[in-house]
Structures are given as C-alpha cells and as structure tokens.
Amino acid sequence: MQQSIRTMNHSESGEVAPDRRTQARIEVRIPVKVTLPGQEGSITGVNEDISWGGALLRIPGPLPKVAGNIRLVYPWKQGDNITIEGRMLRATPLDDGRHYEVAVRFVSLSPRSQSRLVKLLKLLRNGRQSTEGSDTIDLVRELEVEVNDADNLRGMLKQIARGRHSLTVFDAYEPNQSISLSIVGTKNLPGIRLRARVIQVEKSHAKGFEWAELYTLLLGFEHPIKALRASVKMLLEQLPAERESSLTSEAAPDWLKATPFAHPTVADRARFSLQSNALSTLEADYPEALNHLIVGWGDVEMFESLFRDLTLGDQGLPGGWPPDAWAELEMLQDVHDLSYGKSSDRKALLKGGRIT
C-alpha cells in the first residue's frame, strides 16, 4: 500500500501508523456512503478493507481542502446502517486521476453501530479470506477489568462518564492503540463493553510490587459523549445504594482502587513467548487471581479477606492450587505482611489452603 501524504489537509502531522497493523484487516469490497468535511451531501465510495480501527476506501475526487472528520455509512440488514465518524489519515491519488485511496481511522461510533461493526467483522472474518497474515491477528486487543465491589464500579463509571479513565495494568499498550475495554461485574454487578483509545502510557511503581511490570494507562472513549453518559447512567441506576466502608477510601491511589489485569489474547501470548520467559505462573495461567488480590493491596483486612477467598472460598481452584502457583501466592502474602503488617485476629499464616 502506498504510504505517501498528499497534503496536510488530508493527513495529520505526527499521526502514528493505522491500527490495521495490529488488528485483523479484512478485504471486502462493499459500497459505503461518505460525507466529506465541509460538505452536506454524501458520495458513494468503495470499501477495500476494514478492521476494528479503520478502513481503506476508494472515493472519487476532488477532495475538500478543509480538515475535519468524515462520516461513513455502511449498509446493514433490513435497511439499517452502521454509521461511523472517522478521521482521514492519508489520501493517495490513483492512476486514473479521478479517484483517491483514502485511509480512515474510526474515532466515534454509537453503541448500536459499534455492536453492528463487531458483528460485521466477525461475519467477514469467518466467511471470507483475510489479507495475508491477518489470520493470526485478533480482531482487537481486549482489556478486561473484573470488579467485585459496587463502590469501586461506581467510581469507575463516574470517571468514564467524564470521557477519560485511568487504570493500571500488567501489560504494555501502544499509545494511540484502539482497544476493547470490558468491565465485568461479579456478584450480580452489571458490566459494560466500550471502544477505548490509549491516550497515554506511563511506567508505574507500587510498594510491594517491585517484582512486576506495571503501566498506568489513560484511556479516551470512541463513543459520542451523550451516548456514553446515557450508558453509564443506566448502569449506575442498577447499583445498590452507596455505602461507607472502612475498606475503601477516596484518598486511595487509582492503582489501588482498581488495578485490573488484561487477560492476554492469543497474539499477546505469542508476543510474550518471543519477548520474555520471565512470566510467573500466576501471570501466565491465573491472571484473574492477581486481579482479585491486587484490589485489596495495601489494606490489611481487605487483602486477608481476598486471600482467604482464593484459598478457602469461592475463588479457589477445585483440588487446590498447583505448587508453583501456591508458592507465588505465599510470596505475595509474605510481601504484603512485611510491607503492611498482619491483622490482630490472624493467628497463623495460610499454608496449603488450610489454617494451621
């Protein structure tokens, strides 16, 4: 694909490469209605390939000299559409002198259009031949956050309603990468799945977690703000009344309030195997256990309660933990004891899943 930039009106200075390099790019030629910046009427273009993050189009010229978002309308079944706000990354004139090849990054979709886009991508992925190499790439990288406390979930949703969300994870993400953020509520709590874009990535450090590679992400959302707030409002109404708890505090750092672990995709696991052999057993095989424990890191009573859940409660493994995983759990408990102390009513360490 030609990478030339025609004019600054049709590209963005400093823009990184499109998401198609890390997301499945699916070849499909279908008509698409395109509304260009500064124009009221639409023109008909041809979609040449499409992914979670964007599309490659062939559209007739001339192109407008004003910058701004473009609007794409893809056909859906029974007369419905998939409507997408996009941003033009590159526009390359074709040899016929009348058409342009235009790379578009998707920047905003309604929840309904997003749901239809995902269905379309899955249908195309399963029923048509992808471009070379796409068969080994996931549709999108997913970040899954498990939340088991209503107040924590409420705080996350309120932050999301403002259009940004900050959280700490164990895996590095590329700035400007579009991902799927899935907030999964346990214990009858609701959940939500959103399009998010990584705005900023910073290396993080936390007491007691010197052994881990932590990264704090700042996410923006690729949904209209009104639709985003409406979704958040609906979920907030499903939560139980806000309570006061000694186990949570507004003064707690963001990484302690909700430190999720991104469940690795197939592509992530392949990348890890190439880059490093230093993943612990918990990181590689039981990331949900780390996610469960870290929510209470720094709070003695909460941590011990969560640790008991993993060893004696519903969060434990049937038949007990494998020796290497159990050794790492004990190590985490020892680190927490040394850093923050033990509760007064704890008489002995948990060993082998039993109180001794």
mmCIF file of C-alpha atoms in Angstrom:
data_model
loop_
_atom_site.group_PDB
_atom_site.id
_atom_site.type_symbol
_atom_site.label_atom_id
_atom_site.label_comp_id
_atom_site.label_asym_id
_atom_site.label_seq_id
_atom_site.Cartn_x
_atom_site.Cartn_y
_atom_site.Cartn_z
ATOM 1 C CA MET A 1 0.000 0.000 0.000
ATOM 2 C CA GLN A 2 1.317 3.412 -0.922
ATOM 3 C CA GLN A 3 2.208 5.500 2.126
ATOM 4 C CA SER A 4 2.538 8.957 0.560
ATOM 5 C CA ILE A 5 0.892 12.024 2.069
ATOM 6 C CA ARG A 6 -0.839 14.256 -0.441
ATOM 7 C CA THR A 7 -1.343 17.406 1.619
ATOM 8 C CA MET A 8 -1.631 18.350 5.269
ATOM 9 C CA ASN A 9 -5.348 18.841 4.657
ATOM 10 C CA HIS A 10 -5.674 15.119 4.070
ATOM 11 C CA SER A 11 -3.380 13.824 6.789
ATOM 12 C CA GLU A 12 -2.427 14.560 10.367
ATOM 13 C CA SER A 13 1.016 15.656 11.424
ATOM 14 C CA GLY A 14 2.690 13.172 13.732
ATOM 15 C CA GLU A 15 -0.027 10.550 13.269
ATOM 16 C CA VAL A 16 1.082 7.021 14.051
ATOM 17 C CA ALA A 17 0.535 4.121 11.696
ATOM 18 C CA PRO A 18 -3.063 2.921 11.405
ATOM 19 C CA ASP A 19 -4.418 0.241 13.716
ATOM 20 C CA ARG A 20 -4.597 -2.311 10.882
ATOM 21 C CA ARG A 21 -1.020 -3.359 11.647
ATOM 22 C CA THR A 22 -2.068 -4.872 14.983
ATOM 23 C CA GLN A 23 -5.688 -5.746 14.174
ATOM 24 C CA ALA A 24 -7.180 -8.153 11.664
ATOM 25 C CA ARG A 25 -7.572 -6.397 8.320
ATOM 26 C CA ILE A 26 -10.319 -7.957 6.216
ATOM 27 C CA GLU A 27 -10.582 -7.454 2.476
ATOM 28 C CA VAL A 28 -14.145 -6.766 1.355
ATOM 29 C CA ARG A 29 -15.461 -4.595 -1.461
ATOM 30 C CA ILE A 30 -18.779 -3.067 -0.454
ATOM 31 C CA PRO A 31 -20.346 0.337 -1.154
ATOM 32 C CA VAL A 32 -20.097 2.985 1.537
ATOM 33 C CA LYS A 33 -21.669 6.447 1.730
ATOM 34 C CA VAL A 34 -19.040 9.082 2.529
ATOM 35 C CA THR A 35 -19.702 12.627 3.752
ATOM 36 C CA LEU A 36 -16.517 14.690 3.476
ATOM 37 C CA PRO A 37 -15.570 17.654 5.706
ATOM 38 C CA GLY A 38 -17.416 20.842 4.803
ATOM 39 C CA GLN A 39 -19.916 19.046 2.566
ATOM 40 C CA GLU A 40 -23.578 18.304 3.264
ATOM 41 C CA GLY A 41 -24.283 15.652 0.656
ATOM 42 C CA SER A 42 -22.664 12.234 0.536
ATOM 43 C CA ILE A 43 -20.756 10.496 -2.225
ATOM 44 C CA THR A 44 -20.526 6.771 -2.870
ATOM 45 C CA GLY A 45 -17.180 5.121 -2.337
ATOM 46 C CA VAL A 46 -15.966 1.542 -2.214
ATOM 47 C CA ASN A 47 -14.618 -0.074 0.933
ATOM 48 C CA GLU A 48 -11.495 -2.083 0.086
ATOM 49 C CA ASP A 49 -10.633 -3.402 3.533
ATOM 50 C CA ILE A 50 -11.920 -2.855 7.055
ATOM 51 C CA SER A 51 -10.800 -3.528 10.628
ATOM 52 C CA TRP A 52 -11.810 -2.643 14.170
ATOM 53 C CA GLY A 53 -9.804 0.562 13.972
ATOM 54 C CA GLY A 54 -10.410 1.845 10.464
ATOM 55 C CA ALA A 55 -10.863 1.227 6.756
ATOM 56 C CA LEU A 56 -9.259 1.729 3.375
ATOM 57 C CA LEU A 57 -11.602 3.396 0.868
ATOM 58 C CA ARG A 58 -11.632 4.270 -2.808
ATOM 59 C CA ILE A 59 -13.556 7.502 -3.352
ATOM 60 C CA PRO A 60 -13.976 9.940 -6.248
ATOM 61 C CA GLY A 61 -12.245 13.315 -6.135
ATOM 62 C CA PRO A 62 -11.711 16.122 -5.761
ATOM 63 C CA LEU A 63 -11.157 16.112 -2.004
ATOM 64 C CA PRO A 64 -12.018 19.169 0.115
ATOM 65 C CA LYS A 65 -9.242 21.447 1.300
ATOM 66 C CA VAL A 66 -10.727 21.769 4.805
ATOM 67 C CA ALA A 67 -9.806 19.488 7.695
ATOM 68 C CA GLY A 68 -12.314 17.644 9.826
ATOM 69 C CA ASN A 69 -13.975 14.316 10.427
ATOM 70 C CA ILE A 70 -15.659 12.339 7.690
ATOM 71 C CA ARG A 71 -18.829 10.310 8.080
ATOM 72 C CA LEU A 72 -19.146 6.757 6.781
ATOM 73 C CA VAL A 73 -22.433 4.874 6.416
ATOM 74 C CA TYR A 74 -22.204 1.148 5.745
ATOM 75 C CA PRO A 75 -25.270 -0.888 4.778
ATOM 76 C CA TRP A 76 -26.679 -3.270 7.382
ATOM 77 C CA LYS A 77 -29.540 -5.742 7.181
ATOM 78 C CA GLN A 78 -33.225 -4.777 6.829
ATOM 79 C CA GLY A 79 -32.440 -1.236 5.757
ATOM 80 C CA ASP A 80 -30.407 -0.347 8.853
ATOM 81 C CA ASN A 81 -26.923 1.172 8.747
ATOM 82 C CA ILE A 82 -23.593 1.279 10.523
ATOM 83 C CA THR A 83 -22.681 4.946 10.993
ATOM 84 C CA ILE A 84 -19.079 5.834 11.812
ATOM 85 C CA GLU A 85 -17.258 9.105 12.416
ATOM 86 C CA GLY A 86 -13.757 8.826 11.010
ATOM 87 C CA ARG A 87 -10.573 10.796 10.518
ATOM 88 C CA MET A 88 -8.639 10.819 7.262
ATOM 89 C CA LEU A 89 -5.049 9.670 7.753
ATOM 90 C CA ARG A 90 -3.817 9.527 4.160
ATOM 91 C CA ALA A 91 -5.170 10.280 0.704
ATOM 92 C CA THR A 92 -3.261 8.970 -2.305
ATOM 93 C CA PRO A 93 -4.315 9.860 -5.884
ATOM 94 C CA LEU A 94 -4.816 6.818 -8.105
ATOM 95 C CA ASP A 95 -3.541 6.395 -11.649
ATOM 96 C CA ASP A 96 -6.920 7.133 -13.235
ATOM 97 C CA GLY A 97 -6.654 10.736 -11.990
ATOM 98 C CA ARG A 98 -10.250 10.698 -10.733
ATOM 99 C CA HIS A 99 -10.158 8.610 -7.557
ATOM 100 C CA TYR A 100 -8.249 8.541 -4.300
ATOM 101 C CA GLU A 101 -7.255 5.738 -1.973
ATOM 102 C CA VAL A 102 -8.100 7.046 1.492
ATOM 103 C CA ALA A 103 -7.073 5.531 4.839
ATOM 104 C CA VAL A 104 -9.580 6.337 7.586
ATOM 105 C CA ARG A 105 -9.290 5.852 11.322
ATOM 106 C CA PHE A 106 -12.556 5.297 13.184
ATOM 107 C CA VAL A 107 -12.967 7.806 16.029
ATOM 108 C CA SER A 108 -16.592 7.596 17.185
ATOM 109 C CA LEU A 109 -19.451 5.096 16.946
ATOM 110 C CA SER A 110 -22.752 4.864 18.768
ATOM 111 C CA PRO A 111 -23.118 1.716 20.907
ATOM 112 C CA ARG A 112 -25.563 0.309 18.350
ATOM 113 C CA SER A 113 -23.248 0.944 15.387
ATOM 114 C CA GLN A 114 -20.335 -0.459 17.379
ATOM 115 C CA SER A 115 -22.268 -3.667 18.055
ATOM 116 C CA ARG A 116 -23.104 -3.986 14.362
ATOM 117 C CA LEU A 117 -19.496 -3.313 13.341
ATOM 118 C CA VAL A 118 -18.257 -6.124 15.583
ATOM 119 C CA LYS A 119 -20.863 -8.499 14.144
ATOM 120 C CA LEU A 120 -19.868 -7.490 10.616
ATOM 121 C CA LEU A 121 -16.176 -8.064 11.312
ATOM 122 C CA LYS A 122 -16.850 -11.486 12.801
ATOM 123 C CA LEU A 123 -19.053 -12.494 9.877
ATOM 124 C CA LEU A 124 -16.450 -11.351 7.371
ATOM 125 C CA ARG A 125 -13.627 -12.968 9.333
ATOM 126 C CA ASN A 126 -15.411 -16.308 9.381
ATOM 127 C CA GLY A 127 -16.782 -16.246 5.856
ATOM 128 C CA ARG A 128 -14.160 -14.503 3.701
ATOM 129 C CA GLN A 129 -10.449 -14.685 3.116
ATOM 130 C CA SER A 130 -8.433 -12.169 5.157
ATOM 131 C CA THR A 131 -5.350 -10.418 3.877
ATOM 132 C CA GLU A 132 -2.010 -12.154 4.299
ATOM 133 C CA GLY A 133 -1.102 -12.564 7.956
ATOM 134 C CA SER A 134 -4.468 -11.445 9.322
ATOM 135 C CA ASP A 135 -5.495 -14.975 10.284
ATOM 136 C CA THR A 136 -3.044 -14.878 13.204
ATOM 137 C CA ILE A 137 -4.160 -11.463 14.455
ATOM 138 C CA ASP A 138 -7.128 -10.870 16.731
ATOM 139 C CA LEU A 139 -9.897 -8.500 15.710
ATOM 140 C CA VAL A 140 -8.853 -6.228 18.577
ATOM 141 C CA ARG A 141 -6.812 -6.311 21.740
ATOM 142 C CA GLU A 142 -9.061 -6.640 24.775
ATOM 143 C CA LEU A 143 -8.587 -5.238 28.263
ATOM 144 C CA GLU A 144 -10.826 -6.988 30.758
ATOM 145 C CA VAL A 145 -11.391 -5.467 34.200
ATOM 146 C CA GLU A 146 -13.110 -7.553 36.848
ATOM 147 C CA VAL A 147 -14.853 -5.536 39.566
ATOM 148 C CA ASN A 148 -16.449 -7.140 42.610
ATOM 149 C CA ASP A 149 -17.285 -4.057 44.675
ATOM 150 C CA ALA A 150 -20.209 -1.742 43.907
ATOM 151 C CA ASP A 151 -18.441 1.388 45.162
ATOM 152 C CA ASN A 152 -15.361 0.665 43.039
ATOM 153 C CA LEU A 153 -17.563 0.130 40.000
ATOM 154 C CA ARG A 154 -19.462 3.338 40.731
ATOM 155 C CA GLY A 155 -16.215 5.307 40.852
ATOM 156 C CA MET A 156 -15.018 3.817 37.570
ATOM 157 C CA LEU A 157 -18.304 4.594 35.824
ATOM 158 C CA LYS A 158 -18.320 8.197 37.029
ATOM 159 C CA GLN A 159 -14.805 8.652 35.657
ATOM 160 C CA ILE A 160 -15.831 7.100 32.335
ATOM 161 C CA ALA A 161 -18.804 9.479 32.102
ATOM 162 C CA ARG A 162 -16.285 12.350 32.014
ATOM 163 C CA GLY A 163 -14.742 10.859 28.887
ATOM 164 C CA ARG A 164 -11.481 9.575 30.385
ATOM 165 C CA HIS A 165 -10.435 6.652 32.536
ATOM 166 C CA SER A 166 -7.106 5.912 34.205
ATOM 167 C CA LEU A 167 -6.104 2.436 35.335
ATOM 168 C CA THR A 168 -3.032 0.331 35.971
ATOM 169 C CA VAL A 169 -2.285 -2.940 34.189
ATOM 170 C CA PHE A 170 0.472 -5.528 33.932
ATOM 171 C CA ASP A 171 0.920 -5.313 30.151
ATOM 172 C CA ALA A 172 2.286 -2.518 27.998
ATOM 173 C CA TYR A 173 -0.054 -0.951 25.447
ATOM 174 C CA GLU A 174 0.883 1.205 22.485
ATOM 175 C CA PRO A 175 -0.160 4.881 22.620
ATOM 176 C CA ASN A 176 -2.967 5.640 20.164
ATOM 177 C CA GLN A 177 -3.989 1.971 20.057
ATOM 178 C CA SER A 178 -7.737 1.342 19.846
ATOM 179 C CA ILE A 179 -8.836 -1.456 22.181
ATOM 180 C CA SER A 180 -11.935 -3.099 23.594
ATOM 181 C CA LEU A 181 -12.421 -2.259 27.285
ATOM 182 C CA SER A 182 -14.620 -4.806 29.034
ATOM 183 C CA ILE A 183 -15.692 -4.070 32.608
ATOM 184 C CA VAL A 184 -17.034 -7.282 34.104
ATOM 185 C CA GLY A 185 -19.059 -7.017 37.298
ATOM 186 C CA THR A 186 -19.088 -10.034 39.601
ATOM 187 C CA LYS A 187 -21.514 -10.793 42.441
ATOM 188 C CA ASN A 188 -24.527 -9.673 40.343
ATOM 189 C CA LEU A 189 -22.917 -6.343 39.420
ATOM 190 C CA PRO A 190 -23.518 -5.066 35.862
ATOM 191 C CA GLY A 191 -20.821 -4.754 33.217
ATOM 192 C CA ILE A 192 -20.131 -2.787 30.059
ATOM 193 C CA ARG A 193 -18.005 -3.095 26.919
ATOM 194 C CA LEU A 194 -16.612 0.067 25.293
ATOM 195 C CA ARG A 195 -14.351 1.202 22.469
ATOM 196 C CA ALA A 196 -11.353 2.909 24.023
ATOM 197 C CA ARG A 197 -8.189 4.516 22.714
ATOM 198 C CA VAL A 198 -4.925 4.543 24.645
ATOM 199 C CA ILE A 199 -4.049 8.209 25.055
ATOM 200 C CA GLN A 200 -1.059 7.870 27.370
ATOM 201 C CA VAL A 201 1.105 5.089 28.815
ATOM 202 C CA GLU A 202 3.391 5.560 31.818
ATOM 203 C CA LYS A 203 5.583 3.099 33.691
ATOM 204 C CA SER A 204 4.274 2.714 37.234
ATOM 205 C CA HIS A 205 5.794 1.685 40.548
ATOM 206 C CA ALA A 206 3.940 0.483 43.634
ATOM 207 C CA LYS A 207 5.199 -0.519 47.061
ATOM 208 C CA GLY A 208 5.365 -4.279 47.313
ATOM 209 C CA PHE A 209 5.112 -4.678 43.549
ATOM 210 C CA GLU A 210 8.740 -4.126 42.626
ATOM 211 C CA TRP A 211 8.720 -7.573 41.005
ATOM 212 C CA ALA A 212 6.025 -6.604 38.498
ATOM 213 C CA GLU A 213 5.997 -4.516 35.326
ATOM 214 C CA LEU A 214 3.147 -2.039 35.898
ATOM 215 C CA TYR A 215 1.796 0.521 33.448
ATOM 216 C CA THR A 216 -0.761 3.253 34.013
ATOM 217 C CA LEU A 217 -2.993 3.877 31.018
ATOM 218 C CA LEU A 218 -5.072 6.938 30.269
ATOM 219 C CA LEU A 219 -7.983 5.932 28.055
ATOM 220 C CA GLY A 220 -10.357 8.012 25.972
ATOM 221 C CA PHE A 221 -13.557 6.620 24.514
ATOM 222 C CA GLU A 222 -14.635 6.344 20.907
ATOM 223 C CA HIS A 223 -18.329 6.926 21.535
ATOM 224 C CA PRO A 224 -20.413 10.126 21.444
ATOM 225 C CA ILE A 225 -20.282 11.651 24.927
ATOM 226 C CA LYS A 226 -24.084 11.741 25.226
ATOM 227 C CA ALA A 227 -24.375 8.047 24.426
ATOM 228 C CA LEU A 228 -21.517 7.266 26.818
ATOM 229 C CA ARG A 229 -23.174 9.140 29.671
ATOM 230 C CA ALA A 230 -26.550 7.537 28.943
ATOM 231 C CA SER A 231 -24.976 4.073 29.195
ATOM 232 C CA VAL A 232 -23.219 4.988 32.440
ATOM 233 C CA LYS A 233 -26.429 6.431 33.900
ATOM 234 C CA MET A 234 -28.284 3.206 33.139
ATOM 235 C CA LEU A 235 -25.612 1.131 34.891
ATOM 236 C CA LEU A 236 -25.409 3.441 37.906
ATOM 237 C CA GLU A 237 -29.142 3.007 38.411
ATOM 238 C CA GLN A 238 -28.606 -0.744 38.670
ATOM 239 C CA LEU A 239 -26.082 -0.459 41.506
ATOM 240 C CA PRO A 240 -27.023 -0.751 45.187
ATOM 241 C CA ALA A 241 -27.072 2.404 47.288
ATOM 242 C CA GLU A 242 -23.681 3.925 48.008
ATOM 243 C CA ARG A 243 -22.266 2.829 51.334
ATOM 244 C CA GLU A 244 -19.498 3.935 53.629
ATOM 245 C CA SER A 245 -16.799 1.352 54.083
ATOM 246 C CA SER A 246 -13.582 1.202 56.047
ATOM 247 C CA LEU A 247 -12.114 -0.821 53.206
ATOM 248 C CA THR A 248 -12.328 1.928 50.592
ATOM 249 C CA SER A 249 -11.118 5.497 50.628
ATOM 250 C CA GLU A 250 -11.286 8.408 48.214
ATOM 251 C CA ALA A 251 -7.698 9.136 49.198
ATOM 252 C CA ALA A 252 -6.507 5.772 47.880
ATOM 253 C CA PRO A 253 -4.417 5.888 44.690
ATOM 254 C CA ASP A 254 -6.054 4.896 41.412
ATOM 255 C CA TRP A 255 -3.953 1.754 41.089
ATOM 256 C CA LEU A 256 -5.233 0.517 44.456
ATOM 257 C CA LYS A 257 -8.891 1.309 43.819
ATOM 258 C CA ALA A 258 -8.993 -0.713 40.609
ATOM 259 C CA THR A 259 -5.899 -2.417 39.288
ATOM 260 C CA PRO A 260 -7.059 -4.758 36.525
ATOM 261 C CA PHE A 261 -5.175 -7.413 34.690
ATOM 262 C CA ALA A 262 -5.666 -7.550 30.935
ATOM 263 C CA HIS A 263 -6.418 -11.148 30.069
ATOM 264 C CA PRO A 264 -3.895 -11.855 27.285
ATOM 265 C CA THR A 265 -5.178 -12.596 23.807
ATOM 266 C CA VAL A 266 -3.614 -15.252 21.581
ATOM 267 C CA ALA A 267 -1.483 -12.563 19.956
ATOM 268 C CA ASP A 268 -0.368 -11.292 23.376
ATOM 269 C CA ARG A 269 0.681 -14.767 24.498
ATOM 270 C CA ALA A 270 2.653 -15.274 21.296
ATOM 271 C CA ARG A 271 4.355 -11.916 21.813
ATOM 272 C CA PHE A 272 5.197 -12.754 25.439
ATOM 273 C CA SER A 273 6.757 -16.066 24.425
ATOM 274 C CA LEU A 274 9.035 -14.265 21.987
ATOM 275 C CA GLN A 275 9.922 -11.336 24.230
ATOM 276 C CA SER A 276 10.392 -12.928 27.610
ATOM 277 C CA ASN A 277 10.398 -16.181 29.509
ATOM 278 C CA ALA A 278 10.085 -14.400 32.865
ATOM 279 C CA LEU A 279 6.300 -14.535 33.319
ATOM 280 C CA SER A 280 5.305 -16.000 36.657
ATOM 281 C CA THR A 281 2.812 -18.856 36.894
ATOM 282 C CA LEU A 282 0.111 -16.506 38.175
ATOM 283 C CA GLU A 283 0.725 -14.017 35.366
ATOM 284 C CA ALA A 284 0.710 -16.698 32.683
ATOM 285 C CA ASP A 285 -2.008 -19.083 33.904
ATOM 286 C CA TYR A 286 -4.062 -17.378 36.618
ATOM 287 C CA PRO A 287 -4.241 -13.616 35.893
ATOM 288 C CA GLU A 288 -7.704 -13.475 37.483
ATOM 289 C CA ALA A 289 -6.101 -14.402 40.830
ATOM 290 C CA LEU A 290 -3.772 -11.400 40.617
ATOM 291 C CA ASN A 291 -6.678 -9.196 39.620
ATOM 292 C CA HIS A 292 -8.610 -10.451 42.653
ATOM 293 C CA LEU A 293 -5.785 -9.877 45.142
ATOM 294 C CA ILE A 294 -4.491 -6.525 43.978
ATOM 295 C CA VAL A 295 -7.802 -4.762 44.578
ATOM 296 C CA GLY A 296 -7.048 -5.043 48.313
ATOM 297 C CA TRP A 297 -3.320 -4.365 48.163
ATOM 298 C CA GLY A 298 -2.328 -2.041 50.988
ATOM 299 C CA ASP A 299 -5.429 -2.660 53.131
ATOM 300 C CA VAL A 300 -4.604 -5.408 55.641
ATOM 301 C CA GLU A 301 -8.134 -6.596 56.383
ATOM 302 C CA MET A 302 -9.294 -6.482 52.776
ATOM 303 C CA PHE A 303 -6.182 -8.248 51.498
ATOM 304 C CA GLU A 304 -6.540 -11.049 54.034
ATOM 305 C CA SER A 305 -10.213 -11.431 53.157
ATOM 306 C CA LEU A 306 -9.416 -11.651 49.445
ATOM 307 C CA PHE A 307 -6.578 -14.079 50.138
ATOM 308 C CA ARG A 308 -8.971 -16.335 52.069
ATOM 309 C CA ASP A 309 -11.332 -16.244 49.075
ATOM 310 C CA LEU A 310 -8.535 -17.617 46.907
ATOM 311 C CA THR A 311 -7.588 -20.373 49.336
ATOM 312 C CA LEU A 312 -10.763 -21.331 51.167
ATOM 313 C CA GLY A 313 -13.587 -19.569 49.359
ATOM 314 C CA ASP A 314 -15.368 -19.397 46.033
ATOM 315 C CA GLN A 315 -12.322 -18.012 44.195
ATOM 316 C CA GLY A 316 -10.144 -21.045 44.904
ATOM 317 C CA LEU A 317 -9.295 -23.835 42.482
ATOM 318 C CA PRO A 318 -11.079 -27.188 42.856
ATOM 319 C CA GLY A 319 -8.499 -29.566 44.282
ATOM 320 C CA GLY A 320 -6.224 -26.762 45.399
ATOM 321 C CA TRP A 321 -3.561 -24.630 43.745
ATOM 322 C CA PRO A 322 -0.599 -26.185 41.904
ATOM 323 C CA PRO A 323 2.603 -25.996 43.980
ATOM 324 C CA ASP A 324 4.269 -23.322 41.839
ATOM 325 C CA ALA A 325 1.161 -21.108 41.867
ATOM 326 C CA TRP A 326 0.727 -21.613 45.609
ATOM 327 C CA ALA A 327 4.353 -20.666 46.236
ATOM 328 C CA GLU A 328 3.776 -17.384 44.396
ATOM 329 C CA LEU A 329 0.591 -16.703 46.378
ATOM 330 C CA GLU A 330 2.515 -17.276 49.611
ATOM 331 C CA MET A 331 5.238 -14.949 48.365
ATOM 332 C CA LEU A 332 2.662 -12.223 47.747
ATOM 333 C CA GLN A 333 1.228 -12.750 51.207
ATOM 334 C CA ASP A 334 4.700 -12.534 52.764
ATOM 335 C CA VAL A 335 5.474 -9.331 50.851
ATOM 336 C CA HIS A 336 2.187 -7.808 51.992
ATOM 337 C CA ASP A 337 2.813 -8.855 55.606
ATOM 338 C CA LEU A 338 6.265 -7.270 55.567
ATOM 339 C CA SER A 339 5.028 -4.086 53.906
ATOM 340 C CA TYR A 340 1.739 -3.508 55.725
ATOM 341 C CA GLY A 341 1.594 -5.924 58.675
ATOM 342 C CA LYS A 342 -0.976 -8.525 59.776
ATOM 343 C CA SER A 343 -4.425 -8.150 61.278
ATOM 344 C CA SER A 344 -4.709 -8.677 65.027
ATOM 345 C CA ASP A 345 -7.036 -11.676 64.740
ATOM 346 C CA ARG A 346 -4.872 -13.645 62.332
ATOM 347 C CA LYS A 347 -3.155 -16.313 64.375
ATOM 348 C CA ALA A 348 -1.228 -18.129 61.679
ATOM 349 C CA LEU A 349 -0.268 -17.914 58.044
ATOM 350 C CA LEU A 350 -2.381 -19.735 55.488
ATOM 351 C CA LYS A 351 -0.443 -22.762 54.347
ATOM 352 C CA GLY A 352 -1.529 -25.149 51.608
ATOM 353 C CA GLY A 353 -5.062 -23.791 51.599
ATOM 354 C CA ARG A 354 -5.665 -24.524 55.323
ATOM 355 C CA ILE A 355 -5.380 -22.519 58.516
ATOM 356 C CA THR A 356 -2.650 -24.032 60.682
#
